[in-house]
Amino acid sequence: MKRLLALPVVLVLFGFLSPIPQARADGFIIVDEAHWRPGPRPPGPIPPPHWPPRPMPPPRTYVFAPLEVSYHHVNVKIDGQIAVTSVDQEFYNPNPSRLEGTYLFPIPKGAQFDKFTMDIGGKQVEAELLPADKARRIYEDIVRKAKDPALLEYADRDALKVRIFPIEPHSKKRITLRYTQLLKSDSGLVSYVYPLNTEKFSAKPIKSVSVKVELESKQPLKTIYSPSHSVEVKRHGPNRATVGFETNDAKPDTDFALYFAPEKDELGVNLVAHKVSGEDGYFLLLVSPGVDAQDKRIVPKDVAFVLDTSGSMTGKKLEQAKKALQFCVENLNDGDRFEIIRFSTEVEPLFEKLVEANKANRQKADEFIKDLKPIGGTAIDEALQKALALKSEIRNPKSEIDRPFVIIFLTDGKPTIGTTDEGQIISNVKKQNEGRTRVFCFGIGTDVNTHLLDKITEETRAISQYVLPEEDLEVKVSNFFSKIKDPVLANPTLKFTGDIRVTKLYPSPLPDLFRGDQLVLVGRYAGKGDSAVILEGAVNGTMRKFTYEVSFPGGSDEHDFIPRLWATRRVGYLLDEIRLRGENSELRDEVTELARKYGIVTPYTAYLIVEDEERRGVPLTMQSLPQLNTDALARREAAQNWNSFKDERGGEKGLAGARYGMALKSANAPAAASAEGMVEASRALGGDAFVQRYGAPGRATTPSATPPADAKDRLAQFSQQGQFIAGKNFYQNDAQWVDAAVQKFQNAKRQRLQFNSTEYFAFAAKHPKALPWLALGQNVQFILGDTLIEVYE
């Protein structure tokens, strides 16, 4: 079926009960009249719109006519563990014929529906609830007739079914549905899933897609986390919050998942894990103070604002920086201390020391900021030394050893005055910093030394952010300062008790914890059983210990997003090692393996994969990126792109590499991080034009019937010809989808299944785990246990 729906909802449309031509969509139409028949579908999940039909055949053949989806909006209200989901979507019939259809809604796994209502065109209708076995027969019948396995993904679920008639020509049909379900709680962590996996059902981008979740709980809400999407969380006091996701002209391909935890404790700590038998497991630890942290637990902080006012900061850069600083000063807490240091050829502090954030000092700071002018060079080293020395000038430093000290450092250039050597500047930072100061760097524009700024933040357990010329510095800095405004736990450390060995934790070291924020920690573990999470840190200068009981399973197939999340962060950290300190075979090989296995493929990592598979002699039919391997010009572009990632310290390419690494290292949702990473890799290839064509997060891209003429365009396209599905990464190799794991099982026993055969459907019924993989197409290879399964037409 030609995939056109913005929901895991199937609209099956019938004209006459007759043989069905091969096509792909959310539904299909059989029309008993003389029409042309589409020709063979080119490789790829979605045929391009200019795919040429064959010449007109004789009369009494049948045409496939898809519906379009105008919008897909979801509103969810969750009170405790009761969720009420309301879906509003609009279909458009672009055909000249009246259509009749059956609407199927596959019910999410584990969902316990209590009430269900549906409205079509303003009229309430009754729907039939189909048990999984009956729904499977409908799906399998559609698969047999349409010769497309897309619906097999839902063959182990219950479904709702309703007849729709008529769907008038060139008309819209609005459908709304509403259902209530009881949500599952796992060790206090409540989960909600909405089936938004719609890329395979969408031939055209959906104009508007949104999910809004209103949370309410009798206990304070601590953790609120989505592993699937980059969401906006707005808290309305301790017990209520709104979670939002919105995109336009998109093809969503990942189910929307949300975790939340009502907690009575000071910190909300929750652990979930995924473990395959015989292998080390993966775990996710969520730590959140929520927004109900009492004022007495908010740690007073010291902040030094260090601003570059060199001549290159002229114009909107300095104006935005001044507005950002004014916002930060205005939003300091009572009890905080601060200083402002401007630097160009020379360094000029405002107060010469940290001062109380009282009304008089704030007013003086505001006047100082207003008078700043851009002139002179860039004395980065002296400015940093002056800022770092502020803490040591306090009379009783020992009594304030755990009081957070934050330096917010803004610059648009490279050091030109005084010490300019990168290594010496880093060495000076190490000498003056005793591990307690956080230096957060903002690089403005493209003429910055990303290696220098990233090494400074790495040394001081902070992060760098890079602001492109078209981005708003004021918004970036203001948003950042709002997040770190209220420290709750400073200099945290973490350890686990019991028969559990934990390794490769990210982020590492742990960042400070702030009110309204949360720590999302991923790692590997060996062992099983009960354990205690011991979190220690400073609260108002006093060391505190928090202990929480958790359990690590010996085996669990739940939470299968965790391995990919861990791998995404791990690749980000490894790539930063390569970028900042140089490449070696161990780092390169691990990046290559993780990128291939978990689908972290961009124009950067694509080159590593191709080189590795050529070196290992992987047969062309099993290669991950055969198109790139056989395209000499695109492969050369890939090599140049990788070299620029390693070597460029500044400029557009250097900036793209730094932002790419940060996108992976800070990933909370793997799919969103991959999209963001593709943005930066595309920017390195060709600036904003490439971002618009290939890198815009959530935006749909349509493959061409013929490869693009430009090698850079081909490289960008080759880097996106994969799908990560149910824990496996598949690459498009000619007309088949190949599991990345197949390369390691070249001599494994094989089981061949002809698509649409009796044996094929028997296998699908016996192995529900394989259903999402079978749904990829008529030609698929994947590993199941120790067997290579090969599906062929």
XYZ file of N, CA, C and O in Angstrom, residues 375 458 648 727:
16
model
N 35.185 47.797 20.398
C 36.451 48.364 19.929
C 37.602 47.481 20.421
O 37.540 46.890 21.488
N 35.040 21.550 28.844
C 35.319 20.183 29.262
C 36.123 20.179 30.562
O 35.843 19.395 31.477
N 39.126 21.137 11.311
C 38.711 22.540 11.317
C 38.380 23.014 12.726
O 37.545 22.428 13.411
N 14.577 -1.803 17.487
C 15.880 -2.216 17.979
C 16.884 -2.622 16.931
O 18.030 -2.960 17.254
